[in-house]
Amino acid sequence: MSSSITSSNAPRAPDAKRAPLMSLDQALQAVLDAAQAVSQTEFVATLQADGRVLAQDLVSALQVPPQDNSSMDGYAVRMCDVQQTGVRLKVTQRIPAGQNGTALNRGEAARIFTGAPIPPGADAVVMQEDAELLGGTPGQEPEVQINAVPSTGQWIRRSGEDVTQGAVVLPLGTRLDPASLGLAASIGLDQLKVVRRPRVALFSTGDELVMPGQVPPEKMRPGAIYNSNRFFLRALLLRLGCEVTDMGIVPDQRDATLAVLQTAAAEHDLILTSGGVSVGEEDHVKPAVEALGHLALWQISMKPGKPFAFGQVRRVSAVDAAVDETGHAFFMGLPGNPVSSFITFMLLVRPFLQGLQGVLQAPAQPLRLQANFSWPKADRRREFLRAKRDGAGGVDLFPNQSSGVLTSVVWADGVVDNPSGQTISPGDWVQFYPFSEWLS
Ligand code: AMP
Ligand code: MG
């Protein structure tokens, strides 16, 4: 993977007018090619490592479970003693979890509890429901009657059946989740080597934007809207394990945009913006990035999300020692329309951030579902329609597909990926990507 974006990554020059737009697949490839994994690592407590990405293979120094042990409360027996029902055995020992028994001789049984080691010589466990403890003669060992003939190995959990010594239980590049933390703990690891969190500077552009809490709804000036993108973008970044510097709202002015980009580049791996990457003269982000660095791609043949931009901004001030020495911060400019921002984040920013963290990524697998709707107007661009599964193999469409309608994303549980030039009739098979795949 290359750390810089060269023109070879950009099949189409950003400024070319009327040329066919770059496809989403090409854009994704360019983004992934540029995403070099952050090289710095750190140790974190296993208890604190949920969501972090492993920077080492986790190799087990022991067998899990360490010894053969019982998976039932009952009696450990020797198979040769229990070939028919009704056999009586002397109960010569009691083995609770956490203690070792002694060798079991012929004609003997060991009272055993779940998790306790199987004593040498025993080769099956009879659960207590299949056994009857008989009142023994005082001073003598009690006897147990075995009421069901066991099979060899019955109710025995074998040493190493979960993890064998020397096995890689989790490979480098795994994003840790609750179950994997448990697995790491089961092989005795209380600290894990993980990739440093990517540092992301986030800002929104738009003179119309107001932060919720600053102005109450009844006092909003005409034309003003609340900044919604900041909220979901920040939350998505945090879910992906990023450290976020929220740089607020930047006015639609060239100088202000240049200044914030330069500040952000110094100490971040990625500058993520929303708004201001379209074609109007109030859109200052794209020209500012071109002035301070390089734009590798701009505009993708997708709907929503066309104005997406990707590039890099040079670091002019002293490079923070903790940031890698590439001399630039990456830049991703999302369209301002909330739905466009959300979808381009999922399809382009998320894979890029996974790449920055060295996460092993498998391409998302779409579901095949049947449309419960008609989509009579084909578009030249590949469309991502907000939709919801009906639980019976079908999919419903949100009625308003405008890129400004964030309600569509909240209502939906995924998107229908509709190829360019395609109409959809009820009953047609469509490809559906559930949001859950992207949010995990
Ligand atoms: P732009 O990409 O800057 O041309 O913005 C496109 C549309 O998205 C405009 O209607 C903006 O008002 C709206 N918009 C831009 N940024 C935000 C934001 N942070 N939150 C909500 N809407 C936004
Ligand atoms: Mg704007």
GROMACS .gro file of C-alpha atoms and ligand atoms in nm:
model
  464
    1MET     CA    1   0.000   0.000   0.000
    2SER     CA    2   0.127   0.346  -0.081
    3SER     CA    3   0.103   0.629   0.166
    4SER     CA    4   0.070   0.903  -0.088
    5ILE     CA    5  -0.193   0.954  -0.349
    6THR     CA    6  -0.054   0.972  -0.695
    7SER     CA    7  -0.234   1.066  -1.008
    8SER     CA    8  -0.229   0.699  -1.107
    9ASN     CA    9  -0.481   0.646  -0.828
   10ALA     CA   10  -0.712   0.893  -0.992
   11PRO     CA   11  -0.842   0.763  -1.323
   12ARG     CA   12  -1.003   1.097  -1.390
   13ALA     CA   13  -0.844   1.438  -1.330
   14PRO     CA   14  -1.047   1.627  -1.071
   15ASP     CA   15  -1.101   1.926  -1.296
   16ALA     CA   16  -1.210   1.749  -1.611
   17LYS     CA   17  -1.547   1.883  -1.714
   18ARG     CA   18  -1.819   1.655  -1.849
   19ALA     CA   19  -1.592   1.353  -1.849
   20PRO     CA   20  -1.768   1.047  -1.711
   21LEU     CA   21  -1.760   1.045  -1.334
   22MET     CA   22  -1.538   0.801  -1.151
   23SER     CA   23  -1.720   0.488  -1.037
   24LEU     CA   24  -1.762   0.415  -0.668
   25ASP     CA   25  -1.550   0.101  -0.706
   26GLN     CA   26  -1.263   0.300  -0.855
   27ALA     CA   27  -1.291   0.561  -0.583
   28LEU     CA   28  -1.294   0.296  -0.311
   29GLN     CA   29  -0.986   0.131  -0.460
   30ALA     CA   30  -0.801   0.463  -0.467
   31VAL     CA   31  -0.898   0.532  -0.107
   32LEU     CA   32  -0.792   0.185   0.009
   33ASP     CA   33  -0.464   0.201  -0.183
   34ALA     CA   34  -0.378   0.523  -0.003
   35ALA     CA   35  -0.469   0.397   0.344
   36GLN     CA   36  -0.143   0.286   0.500
   37ALA     CA   37  -0.184   0.140   0.847
   38VAL     CA   38  -0.078   0.365   1.132
   39SER     CA   39   0.256   0.227   1.248
   40GLN     CA   40   0.247   0.333   1.614
   41THR     CA   41   0.116   0.084   1.866
   42GLU     CA   42   0.042   0.091   2.237
   43PHE     CA   43  -0.047  -0.151   2.514
   44VAL     CA   44  -0.390  -0.123   2.668
   45ALA     CA   45  -0.553  -0.322   2.946
   46THR     CA   46  -0.764  -0.605   2.803
   47LEU     CA   47  -1.049  -0.462   3.011
   48GLN     CA   48  -1.022  -0.136   2.813
   49ALA     CA   49  -0.958  -0.283   2.469
   50ASP     CA   50  -1.311  -0.317   2.329
   51GLY     CA   51  -1.317  -0.173   1.976
   52ARG     CA   52  -0.937  -0.147   1.945
   53VAL     CA   53  -0.742  -0.321   1.667
   54LEU     CA   54  -0.477  -0.583   1.748
   55ALA     CA   55  -0.121  -0.496   1.646
   56GLN     CA   56   0.002  -0.851   1.714
   57ASP     CA   57  -0.112  -1.208   1.674
   58LEU     CA   58  -0.242  -1.341   2.004
   59VAL     CA   59  -0.066  -1.672   2.061
   60SER     CA   60  -0.175  -1.900   2.340
   61ALA     CA   61   0.086  -2.011   2.591
   62LEU     CA   62  -0.144  -2.281   2.728
   63GLN     CA   63  -0.420  -2.524   2.651
   64VAL     CA   64  -0.777  -2.408   2.719
   65PRO     CA   65  -0.917  -2.583   2.908
   66PRO     CA   66  -0.590  -2.677   3.074
   67GLN     CA   67  -0.702  -3.032   3.171
   68ASP     CA   68  -0.978  -3.272   3.084
   69ASN     CA   69  -1.266  -3.172   3.309
   70SER     CA   70  -1.625  -3.252   3.381
   71SER     CA   71  -1.906  -3.066   3.206
   72MET     CA   72  -2.165  -3.201   3.454
   73ASP     CA   73  -2.223  -3.248   3.822
   74GLY     CA   74  -2.217  -3.627   3.868
   75TYR     CA   75  -1.976  -3.919   3.904
   76ALA     CA   76  -1.651  -3.987   3.721
   77VAL     CA   77  -1.630  -4.359   3.639
   78ARG     CA   78  -1.426  -4.617   3.452
   79MET     CA   79  -1.606  -4.752   3.148
   80CYS     CA   80  -1.497  -5.107   3.223
   81ASP     CA   81  -1.700  -5.090   3.548
   82VAL     CA   82  -2.026  -4.967   3.401
   83GLN     CA   83  -2.118  -5.195   3.114
   84GLN     CA   84  -2.473  -5.246   3.247
   85THR     CA   85  -2.726  -5.044   3.444
   86GLY     CA   86  -2.762  -5.093   3.816
   87VAL     CA   87  -2.389  -5.131   3.882
   88ARG     CA   88  -2.279  -5.010   4.226
   89LEU     CA   89  -1.948  -4.829   4.277
   90LYS     CA   90  -1.770  -4.705   4.587
   91VAL     CA   91  -1.749  -4.326   4.605
   92THR     CA   92  -1.389  -4.286   4.715
   93GLN     CA   93  -1.327  -3.917   4.650
   94ARG     CA   94  -1.496  -3.583   4.602
   95ILE     CA   95  -1.354  -3.341   4.342
   96PRO     CA   96  -1.493  -2.987   4.336
   97ALA     CA   97  -1.388  -2.738   4.063
   98GLY     CA   98  -1.040  -2.606   4.132
   99GLN     CA   99  -0.907  -2.925   4.296
  100ASN     CA  100  -0.728  -3.229   4.161
  101GLY     CA  101  -0.845  -3.583   4.225
  102THR     CA  102  -0.635  -3.896   4.261
  103ALA     CA  103  -0.629  -4.205   4.039
  104LEU     CA  104  -0.954  -4.395   4.021
  105ASN     CA  105  -0.927  -4.770   4.079
  106ARG     CA  106  -1.155  -5.042   3.949
  107GLY     CA  107  -1.492  -5.045   4.121
  108GLU     CA  108  -1.462  -4.682   4.228
  109ALA     CA  109  -1.641  -4.361   4.134
  110ALA     CA  110  -1.550  -4.000   4.214
  111ARG     CA  111  -1.813  -3.749   4.309
  112ILE     CA  112  -1.732  -3.468   4.062
  113PHE     CA  113  -1.860  -3.119   3.987
  114THR     CA  114  -1.873  -2.910   3.671
  115GLY     CA  115  -1.527  -2.778   3.580
  116ALA     CA  116  -1.339  -3.019   3.809
  117PRO     CA  117  -1.046  -3.214   3.657
  118ILE     CA  118  -1.118  -3.571   3.557
  119PRO     CA  119  -0.915  -3.803   3.782
  120PRO     CA  120  -0.662  -4.036   3.616
  121GLY     CA  121  -0.826  -4.362   3.515
  122ALA     CA  122  -1.176  -4.220   3.468
  123ASP     CA  123  -1.306  -4.209   3.113
  124ALA     CA  124  -1.668  -4.098   3.147
  125VAL     CA  125  -1.892  -3.891   3.371
  126VAL     CA  126  -2.240  -4.004   3.468
  127MET     CA  127  -2.461  -3.708   3.542
  128GLN     CA  128  -2.613  -3.710   3.888
  129GLU     CA  129  -2.964  -3.743   3.744
  130ASP     CA  130  -2.858  -4.088   3.611
  131ALA     CA  131  -2.711  -4.201   3.943
  132GLU     CA  132  -2.844  -4.279   4.289
  133LEU     CA  133  -2.639  -4.231   4.602
  134LEU     CA  134  -2.707  -4.517   4.840
  135GLY     CA  135  -2.692  -4.476   5.215
  136GLY     CA  136  -2.375  -4.670   5.297
  137THR     CA  137  -2.296  -4.861   5.609
  138PRO     CA  138  -2.165  -4.626   5.883
  139GLY     CA  139  -1.786  -4.609   5.871
  140GLN     CA  140  -1.782  -4.741   5.515
  141GLU     CA  141  -1.749  -4.543   5.191
  142PRO     CA  142  -2.087  -4.458   5.038
  143GLU     CA  143  -2.195  -4.630   4.719
  144VAL     CA  144  -2.351  -4.495   4.404
  145GLN     CA  145  -2.577  -4.691   4.171
  146ILE     CA  146  -2.532  -4.613   3.803
  147ASN     CA  147  -2.870  -4.616   3.629
  148ALA     CA  148  -2.762  -4.544   3.270
  149VAL     CA  149  -2.471  -4.695   3.080
  150PRO     CA  150  -2.247  -4.405   2.970
  151SER     CA  151  -2.054  -4.377   2.647
  152THR     CA  152  -1.678  -4.336   2.650
  153GLY     CA  153  -1.578  -3.973   2.706
  154GLN     CA  154  -1.929  -3.870   2.801
  155TRP     CA  155  -1.952  -3.528   2.974
  156ILE     CA  156  -1.577  -3.479   2.955
  157ARG     CA  157  -1.443  -3.153   2.812
  158ARG     CA  158  -1.103  -3.229   2.664
  159SER     CA  159  -0.790  -3.028   2.736
  160GLY     CA  160  -0.728  -2.786   2.447
  161GLU     CA  161  -1.069  -2.835   2.292
  162ASP     CA  162  -1.114  -2.455   2.298
  163VAL     CA  163  -0.753  -2.342   2.238
  164THR     CA  164  -0.439  -2.546   2.183
  165GLN     CA  165  -0.103  -2.427   2.312
  166GLY     CA  166   0.081  -2.228   2.043
  167ALA     CA  167  -0.233  -2.150   1.844
  168VAL     CA  168  -0.301  -1.800   1.711
  169VAL     CA  169  -0.637  -1.730   1.871
  170LEU     CA  170  -0.678  -1.387   1.711
  171PRO     CA  171  -0.468  -1.253   1.424
  172LEU     CA  172  -0.313  -0.909   1.393
  173GLY     CA  173  -0.570  -0.673   1.239
  174THR     CA  174  -0.864  -0.805   1.440
  175ARG     CA  175  -1.098  -0.541   1.575
  176LEU     CA  176  -1.165  -0.656   1.929
  177ASP     CA  177  -1.521  -0.713   2.040
  178PRO     CA  178  -1.659  -0.834   2.373
  179ALA     CA  179  -1.624  -1.204   2.287
  180SER     CA  180  -1.265  -1.164   2.167
  181LEU     CA  181  -1.172  -0.982   2.490
  182GLY     CA  182  -1.297  -1.287   2.677
  183LEU     CA  183  -1.087  -1.513   2.455
  184ALA     CA  184  -0.777  -1.299   2.514
  185ALA     CA  185  -0.838  -1.318   2.888
  186SER     CA  186  -0.884  -1.697   2.867
  187ILE     CA  187  -0.523  -1.731   2.752
  188GLY     CA  188  -0.405  -1.512   3.037
  189LEU     CA  189  -0.351  -1.176   2.866
  190ASP     CA  190  -0.429  -0.869   3.073
  191GLN     CA  191  -0.260  -0.625   2.830
  192LEU     CA  192  -0.294  -0.617   2.455
  193LYS     CA  193  -0.081  -0.450   2.189
  194VAL     CA  194  -0.310  -0.240   1.972
  195VAL     CA  195  -0.279   0.014   1.692
  196ARG     CA  196  -0.278   0.377   1.798
  197ARG     CA  197  -0.617   0.536   1.746
  198PRO     CA  198  -0.635   0.732   1.421
  199ARG     CA  199  -0.658   1.104   1.493
  200VAL     CA  200  -0.936   1.267   1.301
  201ALA     CA  201  -1.012   1.639   1.281
  202LEU     CA  202  -1.377   1.699   1.208
  203PHE     CA  203  -1.537   2.020   1.094
  204SER     CA  204  -1.854   2.130   0.922
  205THR     CA  205  -1.880   2.417   0.678
  206GLY     CA  206  -2.179   2.636   0.613
  207ASP     CA  207  -2.282   2.986   0.722
  208GLU     CA  208  -2.635   2.855   0.766
  209LEU     CA  209  -2.533   2.611   1.040
  210VAL     CA  210  -2.617   2.660   1.405
  211MET     CA  211  -2.523   2.428   1.687
  212PRO     CA  212  -2.815   2.281   1.879
  213GLY     CA  213  -2.819   2.449   2.218
  214GLN     CA  214  -2.686   2.780   2.086
  215VAL     CA  215  -3.016   2.910   1.957
  216PRO     CA  216  -3.358   2.769   2.053
  217PRO     CA  217  -3.580   2.656   1.765
  218GLU     CA  218  -3.819   2.954   1.795
  219LYS     CA  219  -3.529   3.201   1.765
  220MET     CA  220  -3.362   3.048   1.458
  221ARG     CA  221  -3.301   3.314   1.193
  222PRO     CA  222  -3.448   3.254   0.846
  223GLY     CA  223  -3.232   3.020   0.646
  224ALA     CA  224  -3.054   2.880   0.949
  225ILE     CA  225  -3.048   2.506   1.016
  226TYR     CA  226  -2.903   2.298   1.295
  227ASN     CA  227  -2.576   2.116   1.234
  228SER     CA  228  -2.683   1.753   1.224
  229ASN     CA  229  -2.386   1.606   1.038
  230ARG     CA  230  -2.146   1.678   1.320
  231PHE     CA  231  -2.341   1.456   1.552
  232PHE     CA  232  -2.358   1.141   1.346
  233LEU     CA  233  -2.011   1.181   1.195
  234ARG     CA  234  -1.852   1.218   1.538
  235ALA     CA  235  -2.045   0.917   1.669
  236LEU     CA  236  -1.945   0.706   1.368
  237LEU     CA  237  -1.579   0.803   1.410
  238LEU     CA  238  -1.584   0.710   1.777
  239ARG     CA  239  -1.739   0.374   1.697
  240LEU     CA  240  -1.454   0.312   1.457
  241GLY     CA  241  -1.201   0.367   1.733
  242CYS     CA  242  -1.088   0.716   1.630
  243GLU     CA  243  -0.976   1.002   1.849
  244VAL     CA  244  -1.184   1.297   1.729
  245THR     CA  245  -1.092   1.665   1.746
  246ASP     CA  246  -1.410   1.855   1.686
  247MET     CA  247  -1.315   2.179   1.512
  248GLY     CA  248  -1.670   2.308   1.501
  249ILE     CA  249  -1.831   2.506   1.222
  250VAL     CA  250  -1.611   2.686   0.973
  251PRO     CA  251  -1.764   2.982   0.786
  252ASP     CA  252  -1.790   2.977   0.407
  253GLN     CA  253  -1.474   3.185   0.360
  254ARG     CA  254  -1.154   3.094   0.185
  255ASP     CA  255  -0.917   3.229   0.450
  256ALA     CA  256  -1.098   3.067   0.739
  257THR     CA  257  -1.104   2.737   0.550
  258LEU     CA  258  -0.732   2.754   0.469
  259ALA     CA  259  -0.649   2.833   0.831
  260VAL     CA  260  -0.845   2.546   0.982
  261LEU     CA  261  -0.714   2.296   0.727
  262GLN     CA  262  -0.358   2.394   0.807
  263THR     CA  263  -0.409   2.370   1.181
  264ALA     CA  264  -0.584   2.036   1.146
  265ALA     CA  265  -0.315   1.889   0.921
  266ALA     CA  266  -0.043   1.934   1.183
  267GLU     CA  267  -0.166   1.678   1.431
  268HIS     CA  268  -0.414   1.450   1.255
  269ASP     CA  269  -0.409   1.152   1.027
  270LEU     CA  270  -0.733   1.254   0.860
  271ILE     CA  271  -0.927   1.575   0.816
  272LEU     CA  272  -1.296   1.497   0.766
  273THR     CA  273  -1.525   1.775   0.657
  274SER     CA  274  -1.887   1.807   0.557
  275GLY     CA  275  -2.023   2.059   0.310
  276GLY     CA  276  -1.845   2.300   0.081
  277VAL     CA  277  -1.720   2.046  -0.174
  278SER     CA  278  -1.980   2.117  -0.440
  279VAL     CA  279  -1.951   2.350  -0.736
  280GLY     CA  280  -2.092   2.678  -0.598
  281GLU     CA  281  -1.871   2.978  -0.528
  282GLU     CA  282  -1.954   2.936  -0.158
  283ASP     CA  283  -1.783   2.597  -0.167
  284HIS     CA  284  -1.434   2.676  -0.043
  285VAL     CA  285  -1.313   2.343   0.085
  286LYS     CA  286  -1.208   2.189  -0.243
  287PRO     CA  287  -1.003   2.490  -0.369
  288ALA     CA  288  -0.848   2.530  -0.022
  289VAL     CA  289  -0.731   2.166  -0.021
  290GLU     CA  290  -0.589   2.213  -0.371
  291ALA     CA  291  -0.400   2.519  -0.247
  292LEU     CA  292  -0.253   2.339   0.054
  293GLY     CA  293  -0.204   1.994  -0.085
  294HIS     CA  294  -0.347   1.773  -0.348
  295LEU     CA  295  -0.687   1.646  -0.449
  296ALA     CA  296  -0.675   1.289  -0.578
  297LEU     CA  297  -1.039   1.249  -0.662
  298TRP     CA  298  -1.355   1.450  -0.665
  299GLN     CA  299  -1.705   1.356  -0.769
  300ILE     CA  300  -1.824   1.000  -0.788
  301SER     CA  301  -2.097   0.847  -0.997
  302MET     CA  302  -2.320   0.771  -0.700
  303LYS     CA  303  -2.643   0.906  -0.562
  304PRO     CA  304  -2.648   1.041  -0.303
  305GLY     CA  305  -2.286   1.142  -0.251
  306LYS     CA  306  -2.159   1.272  -0.582
  307PRO     CA  307  -1.947   1.564  -0.451
  308PHE     CA  308  -1.723   1.343  -0.234
  309ALA     CA  309  -1.358   1.456  -0.240
  310PHE     CA  310  -1.037   1.283  -0.131
  311GLY     CA  311  -0.683   1.412  -0.108
  312GLN     CA  312  -0.418   1.528   0.130
  313VAL     CA  313  -0.306   1.847   0.303
  314ARG     CA  314   0.064   1.916   0.362
  315ARG     CA  315   0.191   1.965   0.714
  316VAL     CA  316   0.371   2.296   0.726
  317SER     CA  317   0.419   2.336   1.098
  318ALA     CA  318   0.648   2.105   1.297
  319VAL     CA  319   0.519   1.755   1.262
  320ASP     CA  320   0.383   1.618   1.585
  321ALA     CA  321   0.617   1.339   1.679
  322ALA     CA  322   0.325   1.112   1.752
  323VAL     CA  323   0.189   1.144   1.401
  324ASP     CA  324   0.356   0.945   1.127
  325GLU     CA  325   0.617   1.115   0.913
  326THR     CA  326   0.431   1.117   0.585
  327GLY     CA  327   0.429   1.496   0.583
  328HIS     CA  328   0.061   1.518   0.511
  329ALA     CA  329  -0.278   1.456   0.660
  330PHE     CA  330  -0.536   1.282   0.451
  331PHE     CA  331  -0.845   1.477   0.359
  332MET     CA  332  -1.195   1.347   0.298
  333GLY     CA  333  -1.463   1.597   0.207
  334LEU     CA  334  -1.820   1.477   0.243
  335PRO     CA  335  -2.117   1.649   0.080
  336GLY     CA  336  -2.321   1.868   0.314
  337ASN     CA  337  -2.655   1.700   0.260
  338PRO     CA  338  -2.694   1.476   0.563
  339VAL     CA  339  -2.791   1.159   0.378
  340SER     CA  340  -2.505   1.207   0.132
  341SER     CA  341  -2.266   1.257   0.424
  342PHE     CA  342  -2.390   0.942   0.595
  343ILE     CA  343  -2.374   0.720   0.288
  344THR     CA  344  -2.032   0.840   0.172
  345PHE     CA  345  -1.901   0.790   0.524
  346MET     CA  346  -2.019   0.431   0.521
  347LEU     CA  347  -1.897   0.349   0.172
  348LEU     CA  348  -1.566   0.537   0.165
  349VAL     CA  349  -1.458   0.683   0.499
  350ARG     CA  350  -1.525   0.368   0.698
  351PRO     CA  351  -1.314   0.138   0.476
  352PHE     CA  352  -1.040   0.402   0.473
  353LEU     CA  353  -1.034   0.420   0.854
  354GLN     CA  354  -1.031   0.042   0.877
  355GLY     CA  355  -0.732   0.050   0.642
  356LEU     CA  356  -0.557   0.312   0.858
  357GLN     CA  357  -0.594   0.074   1.151
  358GLY     CA  358  -0.479  -0.229   0.952
  359VAL     CA  359  -0.811  -0.406   0.998
  360LEU     CA  360  -0.851  -0.720   0.792
  361GLN     CA  361  -1.142  -0.624   0.569
  362ALA     CA  362  -1.367  -0.855   0.376
  363PRO     CA  363  -1.583  -0.692   0.111
  364ALA     CA  364  -1.937  -0.638   0.240
  365GLN     CA  365  -2.176  -0.910   0.127
  366PRO     CA  366  -2.512  -0.786   0.001
  367LEU     CA  367  -2.836  -0.971   0.071
  368ARG     CA  368  -3.066  -1.058  -0.217
  369LEU     CA  369  -3.416  -0.938  -0.143
  370GLN     CA  370  -3.732  -0.882  -0.342
  371ALA     CA  371  -3.850  -0.525  -0.394
  372ASN     CA  372  -4.191  -0.439  -0.248
  373PHE     CA  373  -4.180  -0.116  -0.442
  374SER     CA  374  -4.137   0.029  -0.783
  375TRP     CA  375  -3.857   0.266  -0.882
  376PRO     CA  376  -3.960   0.373  -1.229
  377LYS     CA  377  -3.697   0.637  -1.303
  378ALA     CA  378  -3.350   0.510  -1.380
  379ASP     CA  379  -3.056   0.729  -1.288
  380ARG     CA  380  -2.718   0.753  -1.462
  381ARG     CA  381  -2.550   0.718  -1.125
  382ARG     CA  382  -2.545   0.411  -0.899
  383GLU     CA  383  -2.806   0.474  -0.633
  384PHE     CA  384  -2.822   0.384  -0.266
  385LEU     CA  385  -3.189   0.383  -0.169
  386ARG     CA  386  -3.287   0.391   0.196
  387ALA     CA  387  -3.491   0.080   0.260
  388LYS     CA  388  -3.604  -0.163   0.527
  389ARG     CA  389  -3.639  -0.543   0.530
  390ASP     CA  390  -3.988  -0.674   0.588
  391GLY     CA  391  -3.883  -0.999   0.759
  392ALA     CA  392  -4.022  -1.213   0.475
  393GLY     CA  393  -3.746  -1.173   0.219
  394GLY     CA  394  -3.883  -0.846   0.087
  395VAL     CA  395  -3.768  -0.488   0.120
  396ASP     CA  396  -3.968  -0.165   0.156
  397LEU     CA  397  -3.859   0.174   0.033
  398PHE     CA  398  -3.869   0.497   0.230
  399PRO     CA  399  -4.105   0.723   0.033
  400ASN     CA  400  -3.881   1.031   0.031
  401GLN     CA  401  -3.535   0.960  -0.111
  402SER     CA  402  -3.414   1.322  -0.101
  403SER     CA  403  -3.054   1.352   0.016
  404GLY     CA  404  -3.163   1.608   0.274
  405VAL     CA  405  -3.409   1.378   0.450
  406LEU     CA  406  -3.224   1.224   0.741
  407THR     CA  407  -3.544   1.057   0.859
  408SER     CA  408  -3.494   0.811   0.573
  409VAL     CA  409  -3.169   0.687   0.728
  410VAL     CA  410  -3.322   0.649   1.073
  411TRP     CA  411  -3.626   0.464   0.934
  412ALA     CA  412  -3.418   0.237   0.711
  413ASP     CA  413  -3.210  -0.058   0.823
  414GLY     CA  414  -2.995  -0.051   0.510
  415VAL     CA  415  -2.973   0.053   0.149
  416VAL     CA  416  -3.071  -0.100  -0.181
  417ASP     CA  417  -2.770  -0.081  -0.413
  418ASN     CA  418  -2.927   0.003  -0.748
  419PRO     CA  419  -2.692  -0.007  -1.050
  420SER     CA  420  -2.683   0.292  -1.284
  421GLY     CA  421  -2.954   0.300  -1.550
  422GLN     CA  422  -3.173   0.052  -1.365
  423THR     CA  423  -3.544   0.070  -1.287
  424ILE     CA  424  -3.702  -0.154  -1.026
  425SER     CA  425  -4.044  -0.321  -1.041
  426PRO     CA  426  -4.222  -0.493  -0.753
  427GLY     CA  427  -4.089  -0.849  -0.719
  428ASP     CA  428  -3.750  -0.771  -0.873
  429TRP     CA  429  -3.446  -0.907  -0.691
  430VAL     CA  430  -3.230  -0.629  -0.550
  431GLN     CA  431  -2.905  -0.610  -0.356
  432PHE     CA  432  -2.937  -0.484  -0.001
  433TYR     CA  433  -2.663  -0.380   0.242
  434PRO     CA  434  -2.776  -0.376   0.606
  435PHE     CA  435  -2.645  -0.083   0.810
  436SER     CA  436  -2.566  -0.330   1.088
  437GLU     CA  437  -2.269  -0.456   0.885
  438TRP     CA  438  -2.129  -0.106   0.874
  439LEU     CA  439  -2.194  -0.012   1.232
  440SER     CA  440  -2.035  -0.312   1.395
  441AMP     P1  441  -2.314   2.195   0.069
  441AMP     O1  442  -2.254   2.062   0.043
  441AMP     O2  443  -2.230   2.281   0.157
  441AMP     O3  444  -2.351   2.263  -0.060
  441AMP     O4  445  -2.450   2.169   0.147
  441AMP     C1  446  -2.555   2.097   0.088
  441AMP     C2  447  -2.677   2.100   0.175
  441AMP     O5  448  -2.651   2.037   0.297
  441AMP     C3  449  -2.723   2.240   0.211
  441AMP     O6  450  -2.864   2.241   0.208
  441AMP     C4  451  -2.671   2.260   0.349
  441AMP     O7  452  -2.748   2.352   0.422
  441AMP     C5  453  -2.681   2.121   0.408
  441AMP     N1  454  -2.581   2.102   0.511
  441AMP     C6  455  -2.450   2.128   0.499
  441AMP     N2  456  -2.384   2.096   0.612
  441AMP     C7  457  -2.477   2.051   0.698
  441AMP     C8  458  -2.472   2.004   0.832
  441AMP     N3  459  -2.356   2.000   0.898
  441AMP     N4  460  -2.586   1.964   0.891
  441AMP     C9  461  -2.702   1.969   0.823
  441AMP     N5  462  -2.714   2.010   0.697
  441AMP    C10  463  -2.603   2.053   0.633
  442MG      MG  464  -2.238   2.474   0.212
   0.00000   0.00000   0.00000
